XYZ file of C-alpha atoms in Angstrom:
608
model
C 72.080 6.264 -45.631
C 70.304 9.627 -45.470
C 68.127 8.547 -48.391
C 67.221 5.297 -46.585
C 66.216 7.213 -43.442
C 64.050 9.528 -45.513
C 62.299 6.559 -47.124
C 61.721 4.913 -43.725
C 60.357 8.157 -42.249
C 57.989 8.652 -45.160
C 56.869 5.003 -44.903
C 56.184 5.357 -41.187
C 54.202 8.560 -41.704
C 52.211 6.840 -44.440
C 51.325 4.005 -42.052
C 50.152 6.505 -39.408
C 47.915 8.170 -41.936
C 46.399 4.828 -42.882
C 45.818 3.642 -39.260
C 42.110 4.033 -38.423
C 41.108 5.909 -35.247
C 38.465 4.272 -33.059
C 35.995 6.375 -31.104
C 35.690 5.377 -27.459
C 32.662 3.324 -26.551
C 30.785 3.624 -23.268
C 28.059 1.502 -21.705
C 24.518 2.778 -22.272
C 21.051 1.643 -21.220
C 18.476 1.735 -24.006
C 14.993 1.843 -22.464
C 12.053 0.747 -24.619
C 9.156 1.127 -22.170
C 6.881 -1.750 -21.254
C 6.917 -5.190 -22.821
C 4.388 -6.225 -25.432
C 3.341 -9.756 -26.250
C 6.056 -10.048 -28.913
C 8.952 -8.705 -26.805
C 8.897 -10.869 -23.711
C 11.629 -13.264 -22.642
C 13.385 -14.985 -25.556
C 11.630 -12.818 -28.156
C 13.131 -9.739 -26.533
C 16.670 -10.597 -27.624
C 15.718 -10.687 -31.313
C 13.749 -7.474 -30.932
C 16.649 -5.682 -29.246
C 19.174 -6.971 -31.796
C 16.912 -5.810 -34.607
C 16.599 -2.276 -33.240
C 20.308 -1.794 -32.631
C 21.168 -3.569 -35.895
C 19.038 -1.076 -37.822
C 21.188 1.731 -36.424
C 24.581 0.045 -36.752
C 23.621 -1.455 -40.144
C 24.939 -4.801 -38.935
C 22.947 -7.237 -36.774
C 26.047 -9.228 -35.789
C 27.766 -6.039 -34.660
C 24.648 -5.242 -32.638
C 24.793 -8.629 -30.926
C 28.440 -8.040 -30.038
C 27.667 -4.578 -28.614
C 24.780 -5.701 -26.396
C 25.978 -7.198 -23.134
C 22.662 -7.510 -21.260
C 19.020 -7.962 -22.243
C 16.262 -6.821 -19.859
C 13.531 -9.163 -21.009
C 11.264 -9.939 -18.075
C 10.015 -6.963 -16.100
C 11.373 -4.006 -18.059
C 11.986 -3.740 -21.788
C 15.565 -2.544 -22.295
C 19.087 -3.546 -23.197
C 22.598 -2.501 -22.200
C 25.206 -1.981 -24.915
C 28.663 -0.541 -25.476
C 28.163 2.326 -27.934
C 29.924 5.360 -29.284
C 28.310 8.677 -28.378
C 27.082 9.250 -31.944
C 25.602 5.756 -32.027
C 23.813 6.357 -28.725
C 22.355 9.602 -30.099
C 21.162 7.783 -33.203
C 19.542 5.015 -31.143
C 17.701 7.608 -29.035
C 15.918 8.832 -32.194
C 14.490 5.397 -33.016
C 10.654 5.531 -32.769
C 10.507 2.516 -30.437
C 13.094 3.920 -28.003
C 11.901 5.865 -24.959
C 15.289 7.007 -23.648
C 19.017 6.314 -23.767
C 21.276 7.102 -20.822
C 24.783 6.175 -19.644
C 25.037 3.018 -17.543
C 26.729 3.813 -14.251
C 28.272 1.448 -11.752
C 26.484 1.796 -8.446
C 27.923 0.880 -5.066
C 25.987 0.112 -1.883
C 25.081 3.325 -0.076
C 23.356 2.430 3.180
C 26.801 2.644 4.826
C 26.288 1.176 8.288
C 23.107 -0.842 8.680
C 24.432 -3.874 6.756
C 27.472 -3.981 9.069
C 25.226 -3.657 12.107
C 23.243 -6.670 10.878
C 26.397 -8.719 10.241
C 26.222 -8.807 6.448
C 29.565 -7.056 6.048
C 32.685 -6.627 8.163
C 33.673 -3.096 9.294
C 36.511 -3.148 6.752
C 34.061 -3.642 3.879
C 34.683 -7.368 3.343
C 31.681 -9.648 2.898
C 32.440 -12.772 4.995
C 31.695 -16.298 3.823
C 29.036 -16.561 6.549
C 27.090 -13.600 5.128
C 23.645 -14.059 3.616
C 24.874 -11.857 0.772
C 27.654 -14.277 -0.119
C 25.399 -17.330 -0.080
C 22.649 -15.689 -2.164
C 24.966 -13.800 -4.540
C 23.310 -10.598 -3.322
C 19.808 -11.820 -4.117
C 20.512 -12.222 -7.819
C 17.449 -12.519 -10.106
C 14.913 -11.901 -7.313
C 12.421 -9.039 -7.062
C 10.506 -8.536 -3.809
C 7.591 -6.142 -3.312
C 8.046 -3.594 -0.543
C 4.799 -1.766 0.267
C 5.365 1.492 2.132
C 2.262 2.215 4.198
C 1.650 4.153 7.363
C 3.038 2.855 10.605
C 4.627 5.885 12.244
C 3.482 8.137 15.051
C 2.792 11.006 12.635
C -0.222 9.088 11.366
C -2.049 9.862 14.626
C -3.124 6.244 14.934
C -2.831 4.475 18.280
C -1.894 0.988 17.152
C 0.085 -0.813 14.568
C -1.514 -1.430 11.176
C -0.627 -3.864 8.375
C -2.130 -6.616 10.517
C -2.609 -9.279 7.838
C -0.613 -12.420 8.659
C 0.767 -12.733 5.096
C 2.255 -9.233 5.407
C 5.527 -8.958 7.340
C 4.975 -5.870 9.473
C 8.209 -4.101 10.349
C 8.901 -1.691 13.191
C 11.839 0.735 13.208
C 14.881 0.808 15.460
C 18.290 2.434 15.658
C 21.699 1.178 14.606
C 24.959 1.713 16.481
C 25.661 5.020 14.758
C 24.897 8.561 15.851
C 25.486 12.048 14.459
C 26.046 14.095 17.617
C 26.172 17.873 17.540
C 26.791 19.472 20.928
C 25.151 22.579 22.368
C 27.335 24.365 24.907
C 26.081 27.125 27.254
C 26.872 28.361 30.758
C 29.530 25.596 31.229
C 26.928 22.962 30.320
C 27.203 20.661 27.283
C 24.173 18.869 25.836
C 24.353 16.201 23.159
C 21.997 16.785 20.267
C 21.648 15.309 16.772
C 22.275 16.960 13.416
C 23.500 16.477 9.868
C 23.884 20.153 9.086
C 26.545 20.717 6.437
C 27.311 24.283 7.548
C 29.045 25.415 10.736
C 28.993 28.516 12.911
C 31.756 30.940 12.018
C 34.592 30.877 14.544
C 34.630 29.238 17.959
C 32.914 32.098 19.756
C 29.647 31.994 21.669
C 26.554 33.400 19.971
C 23.596 35.199 21.549
C 20.538 32.947 21.946
C 16.836 33.747 21.831
C 13.673 31.643 21.912
C 11.319 31.693 18.965
C 8.633 32.961 21.313
C 10.725 35.973 22.328
C 11.613 36.606 18.676
C 7.953 36.828 17.616
C 7.185 39.067 14.656
C 4.589 41.816 15.377
C 1.683 40.119 13.580
C 2.575 36.504 14.317
C 0.861 34.187 16.785
C 2.885 33.272 19.875
C 2.466 29.548 19.144
C 3.729 29.994 15.581
C 6.806 31.900 16.718
C 7.602 29.364 19.439
C 7.334 26.667 16.754
C 9.433 28.793 14.355
C 7.105 28.673 11.379
C 8.136 30.703 8.339
C 7.245 34.377 8.631
C 6.661 34.208 12.396
C 10.088 35.527 13.476
C 11.200 39.175 13.668
C 14.462 39.632 11.678
C 15.572 42.484 13.934
C 15.404 40.219 16.983
C 16.827 37.131 15.276
C 19.749 38.472 13.242
C 23.046 36.808 14.156
C 21.526 34.733 16.970
C 20.924 31.078 17.749
C 17.154 30.594 17.865
C 15.644 27.992 20.206
C 12.505 26.482 18.679
C 9.972 24.105 20.187
C 9.303 20.853 18.333
C 5.584 21.132 17.690
C 3.646 21.169 14.426
C 6.374 22.299 11.998
C 8.743 19.533 10.944
C 12.058 20.042 12.705
C 14.141 20.351 9.572
C 11.854 23.098 8.234
C 12.466 25.368 11.233
C 15.923 26.084 9.865
C 14.340 27.719 6.824
C 12.403 30.132 9.036
C 15.469 31.010 11.114
C 17.728 31.436 8.078
C 15.115 33.561 6.314
C 14.988 35.849 9.357
C 18.800 36.173 9.473
C 19.498 33.791 12.354
C 22.920 32.208 12.819
C 21.856 28.821 14.191
C 18.997 26.663 15.427
C 18.285 24.536 18.478
C 15.212 22.288 18.288
C 13.825 21.344 21.696
C 11.519 18.422 22.426
C 9.163 19.345 25.262
C 5.996 17.470 24.245
C 5.200 14.267 26.118
C 4.517 12.741 22.698
C 8.276 12.127 22.565
C 10.226 9.633 24.595
C 12.740 11.343 26.878
C 15.748 10.552 24.699
C 14.175 10.777 21.263
C 15.747 12.967 18.586
C 16.835 12.455 15.004
C 19.450 13.959 12.700
C 18.354 16.126 9.762
C 20.124 17.917 6.918
C 19.452 21.432 8.186
C 20.163 24.484 6.029
C 21.910 26.289 8.914
C 24.040 25.161 11.887
C 21.589 23.256 14.079
C 21.112 20.611 16.726
C 18.081 18.744 18.078
C 17.966 18.027 21.830
C 15.761 15.659 23.823
C 12.911 16.060 26.286
C 15.241 14.957 29.069
C 17.763 17.732 28.334
C 15.272 20.490 27.546
C 14.809 21.726 31.156
C 18.527 22.562 31.511
C 18.477 24.826 28.464
C 15.099 26.425 29.206
C 16.108 27.141 32.806
C 19.241 28.930 31.604
C 17.339 30.955 29.002
C 14.888 32.093 31.674
C 17.636 32.996 34.152
C 19.564 35.590 32.131
C 18.819 38.477 29.810
C 21.788 37.797 27.545
C 22.098 34.028 27.047
C 25.038 32.766 25.017
C 25.718 29.396 23.414
C 27.556 27.491 20.714
C 26.608 24.608 18.393
C 29.394 22.257 17.330
C 29.530 20.710 13.863
C 28.094 17.169 13.741
C 30.408 14.174 13.779
C 29.873 10.456 13.180
C 29.923 8.239 16.256
C 30.049 4.444 15.834
C 29.664 1.418 18.117
C 26.973 3.193 20.112
C 25.470 1.347 23.091
C 22.788 0.313 23.693
C 21.747 -0.593 20.152
C 19.285 -1.246 18.712
C 16.820 1.043 20.476
C 13.169 1.124 19.436
C 12.163 4.275 17.521
C 9.595 6.397 19.303
C 7.629 6.904 16.089
C 7.314 3.163 15.437
C 3.822 2.078 16.419
C 3.336 -1.073 18.435
C 0.814 -3.808 19.057
C -1.379 -5.388 19.888
C -3.305 -6.185 16.787
C -6.652 -4.526 17.371
C -8.396 -6.311 14.494
C -7.085 -9.822 15.052
C -5.700 -10.032 18.579
C -4.619 -13.626 17.928
C -1.874 -12.436 15.516
C 1.061 -10.628 17.160
C 2.145 -7.480 15.351
C 4.609 -6.034 14.485
C 6.506 -9.085 13.273
C 10.070 -7.785 13.605
C 12.077 -4.575 13.863
C 14.902 -3.442 11.579
C 17.142 -0.375 11.101
C 14.969 2.688 10.493
C 16.675 5.690 12.136
C 19.073 7.979 10.254
C 19.335 5.630 7.274
C 21.187 6.819 4.177
C 18.725 6.464 1.307
C 18.513 7.326 -2.383
C 16.775 10.634 -2.960
C 15.319 12.438 -5.958
C 17.427 15.346 -7.150
C 14.244 17.045 -8.338
C 13.956 18.439 -4.791
C 16.283 19.416 -1.995
C 16.612 17.070 1.001
C 13.992 19.095 2.896
C 11.503 18.697 0.051
C 10.741 22.429 -0.202
C 11.268 25.182 -2.774
C 13.405 27.032 -0.234
C 15.995 24.246 -0.164
C 18.051 24.634 -3.361
C 20.509 21.869 -2.449
C 20.506 18.757 -4.614
C 21.799 15.443 -3.319
C 21.470 11.876 -4.673
C 21.322 10.482 -1.122
C 20.049 11.749 2.198
C 19.347 10.370 5.662
C 15.778 9.437 6.463
C 14.002 7.906 9.435
C 10.806 5.883 9.469
C 9.298 2.454 9.038
C 9.658 3.239 5.328
C 13.390 2.770 5.963
C 13.149 -0.378 8.096
C 10.748 -2.247 5.802
C 13.146 -2.275 2.795
C 15.825 -3.864 4.987
C 13.495 -6.803 5.604
C 12.400 -6.885 1.959
C 16.086 -7.194 1.061
C 16.552 -10.070 3.495
C 13.507 -11.790 1.987
C 14.932 -11.349 -1.526
C 18.234 -12.907 -0.513
C 16.463 -15.846 1.151
C 14.332 -16.377 -1.948
C 17.508 -16.512 -4.047
C 18.847 -19.312 -1.843
C 15.528 -21.159 -1.472
C 13.498 -20.419 -4.634
C 10.820 -22.989 -3.702
C 10.136 -21.488 -0.274
C 6.704 -19.986 0.309
C 6.377 -16.431 1.640
C 5.323 -17.942 4.974
C 8.573 -19.915 5.226
C 10.635 -16.825 4.481
C 8.668 -14.837 7.048
C 9.121 -17.633 9.587
C 12.890 -17.805 9.022
C 13.199 -14.061 9.572
C 11.021 -14.072 12.695
C 12.259 -17.167 14.521
C 15.924 -16.153 14.193
C 15.411 -12.553 15.360
C 16.919 -11.454 18.689
C 15.399 -9.527 21.589
C 18.666 -8.359 23.169
C 20.789 -5.300 22.347
C 24.569 -5.075 22.041
C 24.803 -4.637 25.812
C 23.166 -8.022 26.324
C 19.955 -6.541 27.745
C 16.399 -6.730 26.431
C 15.856 -4.114 23.710
C 14.795 -0.731 25.104
C 12.626 2.140 24.007
C 14.047 5.642 23.505
C 12.950 6.374 27.072
C 15.257 3.515 28.155
C 12.218 1.600 29.432
C 12.305 -2.081 28.523
C 10.389 -2.845 25.331
C 8.056 -5.838 24.885
C 6.908 -8.048 22.040
C 4.221 -5.444 21.303
C 7.102 -3.113 20.408
C 9.623 -5.380 18.668
C 7.520 -8.408 17.686
C 9.818 -11.396 17.310
C 12.824 -9.096 17.738
C 15.545 -7.454 15.657
C 16.286 -9.173 12.359
C 19.475 -11.257 12.006
C 19.908 -11.959 8.263
C 22.730 -14.491 8.511
C 20.827 -16.622 11.003
C 17.707 -16.479 8.835
C 19.400 -18.418 6.015
C 19.696 -21.453 8.301
C 16.608 -21.422 10.559
C 16.472 -25.177 11.196
C 12.676 -25.285 11.436
C 9.995 -23.170 9.768
C 6.279 -22.524 10.244
C 4.550 -22.880 6.871
C 1.107 -21.570 5.935
C -0.836 -22.569 2.821
C -3.072 -20.375 0.659
C -6.114 -22.262 1.953
C -5.037 -21.472 5.531
C -4.960 -17.768 4.636
C -8.342 -17.967 2.922
C -9.893 -19.628 5.962
C -8.367 -16.861 8.081
C -10.111 -14.288 5.878
C -13.352 -16.242 6.133
C -13.522 -15.215 9.791
C -13.770 -11.570 8.697
C -15.880 -11.607 5.529
C -18.345 -13.615 3.510
C -17.204 -15.781 0.598
C -18.540 -13.361 -2.011
C -16.511 -10.451 -0.620
C -13.461 -12.671 -0.287
C -13.732 -13.566 -3.967
C -14.370 -9.937 -4.955
C -11.499 -8.324 -3.051
C -8.751 -10.906 -2.749
C -8.877 -13.703 -5.289
C -9.861 -14.254 -8.905
C -11.581 -17.565 -8.315
C -14.577 -18.722 -6.295
C -13.863 -19.918 -2.776
C -16.611 -21.079 -0.470
C -15.790 -20.591 3.179
C -16.233 -23.864 5.078
C -18.848 -23.953 7.813
C -16.350 -25.429 10.232
C -12.853 -24.016 10.175
C -9.996 -23.640 12.647
C -10.087 -20.645 14.980
C -7.780 -17.757 14.080
C -5.346 -18.576 16.872
C -4.673 -21.931 15.192
C -3.172 -20.237 12.113
C 0.348 -21.692 11.910
C 2.020 -18.370 12.725
C 5.572 -18.185 14.177
C 4.281 -16.319 17.241
C 1.599 -17.506 19.680
C -1.021 -15.305 21.312
C -3.661 -16.138 23.939
C -5.880 -13.032 23.512
C -8.345 -13.701 26.332
C -8.350 -15.297 29.764
C -11.302 -17.318 28.533
C -8.593 -19.378 26.796
C -7.030 -20.264 30.140
C -5.816 -23.889 29.985
C -6.648 -23.955 26.257
C -4.033 -25.522 23.976
C -2.813 -23.865 20.773
C -1.146 -26.134 18.219
C 1.670 -25.386 15.811
C 3.371 -27.429 13.098
C 7.056 -27.045 12.273
C 8.821 -28.290 9.151
C 12.440 -29.380 9.215
C 14.492 -27.508 6.588
C 17.883 -28.540 7.965
C 19.744 -31.723 8.706
C 18.100 -34.530 10.719
C 18.200 -33.789 14.408
C 16.450 -33.625 17.757
C 15.045 -30.364 19.092
C 14.314 -29.711 22.766
C 12.180 -26.859 23.992
C 13.279 -24.099 26.367
C 10.370 -22.302 28.033
C 10.401 -18.716 29.334
C 7.137 -18.275 31.249
C 5.376 -14.890 31.150
C 5.006 -13.304 34.624
C 2.168 -14.995 36.528
C 1.681 -17.617 33.814
C 2.810 -21.226 33.383
C 3.373 -22.490 29.853
C 3.200 -26.192 29.070
C 4.561 -27.561 25.786
C 3.694 -31.042 24.564
C 5.770 -32.835 23.457
C 8.933 -31.199 24.753
C 11.182 -33.032 22.285
C 10.825 -33.156 18.488
C 12.956 -35.561 16.432
C 13.394 -35.249 12.675
C 14.909 -37.958 10.481
C 14.753 -36.136 7.138
C 14.251 -32.840 5.370
C 10.680 -31.553 5.012
C 9.462 -33.762 7.858
C 6.700 -32.120 9.862
C 5.990 -32.318 13.589
C 3.151 -30.889 15.643
C 3.250 -29.559 19.203
C 0.860 -27.742 21.510
C 1.263 -24.865 23.954
C -1.028 -24.459 26.939
C -1.231 -21.269 28.975
C -2.257 -21.439 32.648
C -2.762 -18.054 34.294
C -1.789 -18.471 37.958
C -2.922 -15.034 39.111
C -5.601 -13.427 36.924
C -5.477 -9.643 36.970
C -8.616 -7.694 37.894
C -10.406 -5.810 35.160
C -9.319 -2.129 35.338
C -11.775 0.782 35.424
C -13.511 1.827 32.208
C -11.052 3.555 29.860
C -13.625 4.926 27.474
C -13.404 4.059 23.800
C -9.868 2.699 24.007
C -9.340 -1.017 24.641
C -7.396 -2.032 27.697
C -4.164 -3.949 27.124
C -2.657 -3.803 30.595
C -3.346 -7.480 31.200
C -0.865 -8.734 28.587
C 2.316 -10.502 29.683
C 5.118 -11.886 27.526
C 7.208 -15.041 27.335
C 8.999 -17.190 24.764
C 9.586 -20.756 23.736
C 12.763 -21.779 21.904
C 13.315 -25.059 20.082
C 17.010 -25.914 19.851
C 19.109 -28.800 18.539
C 22.313 -27.269 19.904
C 22.992 -25.365 16.677
C 19.699 -23.704 15.768
C 17.477 -21.605 18.040
C 13.907 -21.422 16.726
C 12.207 -18.801 18.904
C 8.504 -17.958 19.183
C 7.051 -15.118 21.203
C 4.187 -16.124 23.484
C 1.732 -13.403 24.495
C -0.935 -13.994 27.141
C -3.793 -11.732 28.177
C -4.456 -12.264 31.869
C -7.825 -10.535 31.756
C -10.427 -10.228 29.049
C -10.302 -7.488 26.438
C -12.842 -4.743 26.931
C -13.980 -2.605 24.012
């Protein structure tokens, strides 16, 4: 028996010795740079198999390892490889780089929930645009980030071309409050500082102006620019800095460098709406307070020689009302170049948006900031525009044959002009916004996938629009790669089949503007609901549109009758006067769909 056990043990050990060990494979991306004429589309698969096969010495094994071919816009493939194999592939002369493939999750956190694409619990409902479009699979949409914020020192909105969807910025229902407490007064500020004041004690406070370094300018110290603060005066104190030239988040560097304990940024410039402030990833405990709250703090600082205060750590606050609120930095209309085209087109989330960020720099974008983060919060129209580009991509996935104009129309006509309190969207000042601020309104992605009716525009329509601004030869040179001769007689700009309607001059009083809608839903009958602008009567003809099939088109006209023309105001210098504009809407509805168009009327002539 003992001999048998010995034989069995030896046999088992022998088997273990003979069992091969397999190295773990991991997914890698093999990037090959740009495509050449022989690597596009179907040819790419053979090319990729050949490269990996040359390393693995087996083309069939290479095919089994590759699980995705990037063969259209980038030249790459994804494969399960051992680490040694990945290193060998990276040395191939045609390979640019090899890096691990990582699973990415959505990181915008709140804005998709605010727009109804996802439930608060993280579930994507069946009614979501995401679900219907499979998250925009196989669609790439261009998002052009150009100026449109207050920092550009421009008075009016740009990106005025009708084929460009111009997006303003607004808030979501999330805040990052950080409270400043002093003299039994508590003020709500905004911050995303990752560090907190030590202990729960009050700290001495000083203004940047009073902490001026000997050789610094008073204005620089008040603004808390680097090198303008005296370390002996600042050490261990909360420094109150005026929001002026230096970007708010950079003031923390100056205060920290001088030995300060915390930072309060104060809006006092009339450039800001009363309630405007934004959260930043400060390098020290900090909060940013509004114009409306500034007098309380400044009065206290001027009333005592030894002011004390405390800054609480920021928290996340959800379900904020009212939301959305228009961002103060988001420029508004009207369209100064083509007054007949209302701009912006829509607004979308653009305040305190979590966004991917390069780890080559800290979140403040300076050498001083040594932190490295893959994501940070940013504010701007550069945040709101990608939201709309994403909606467009998802719509294109559902309706691949739709023109850009149809997609733009679906987004615009389903937008809403009311906040989550049921009131018309407001500015940061809590004044009521207008169509010059929010365009068609705040985007509603789920509604956009079933608009009912759309306003379509052809390439020839766009070319004729351009003909009103340039000669044929310049049109051909700048915009198109073929010859187009502008017709001698062409429709006026206001007849472009845009989803919004603008009467730019009182000289158009009693003039009719026509629009054509295309049915992209089930057969049905649409009736119009008219919301007259103040002092204006709108007439729509016909008031009922019946559709018996998909793609059927119907035309209607809108006539504006100004009941009480407004007198021309005094000369305002070089700036045009826009005080005569009033705003209304028309909505076509079949009981299920609401196809809304903003109507803008100038009740006295423009004066340049």
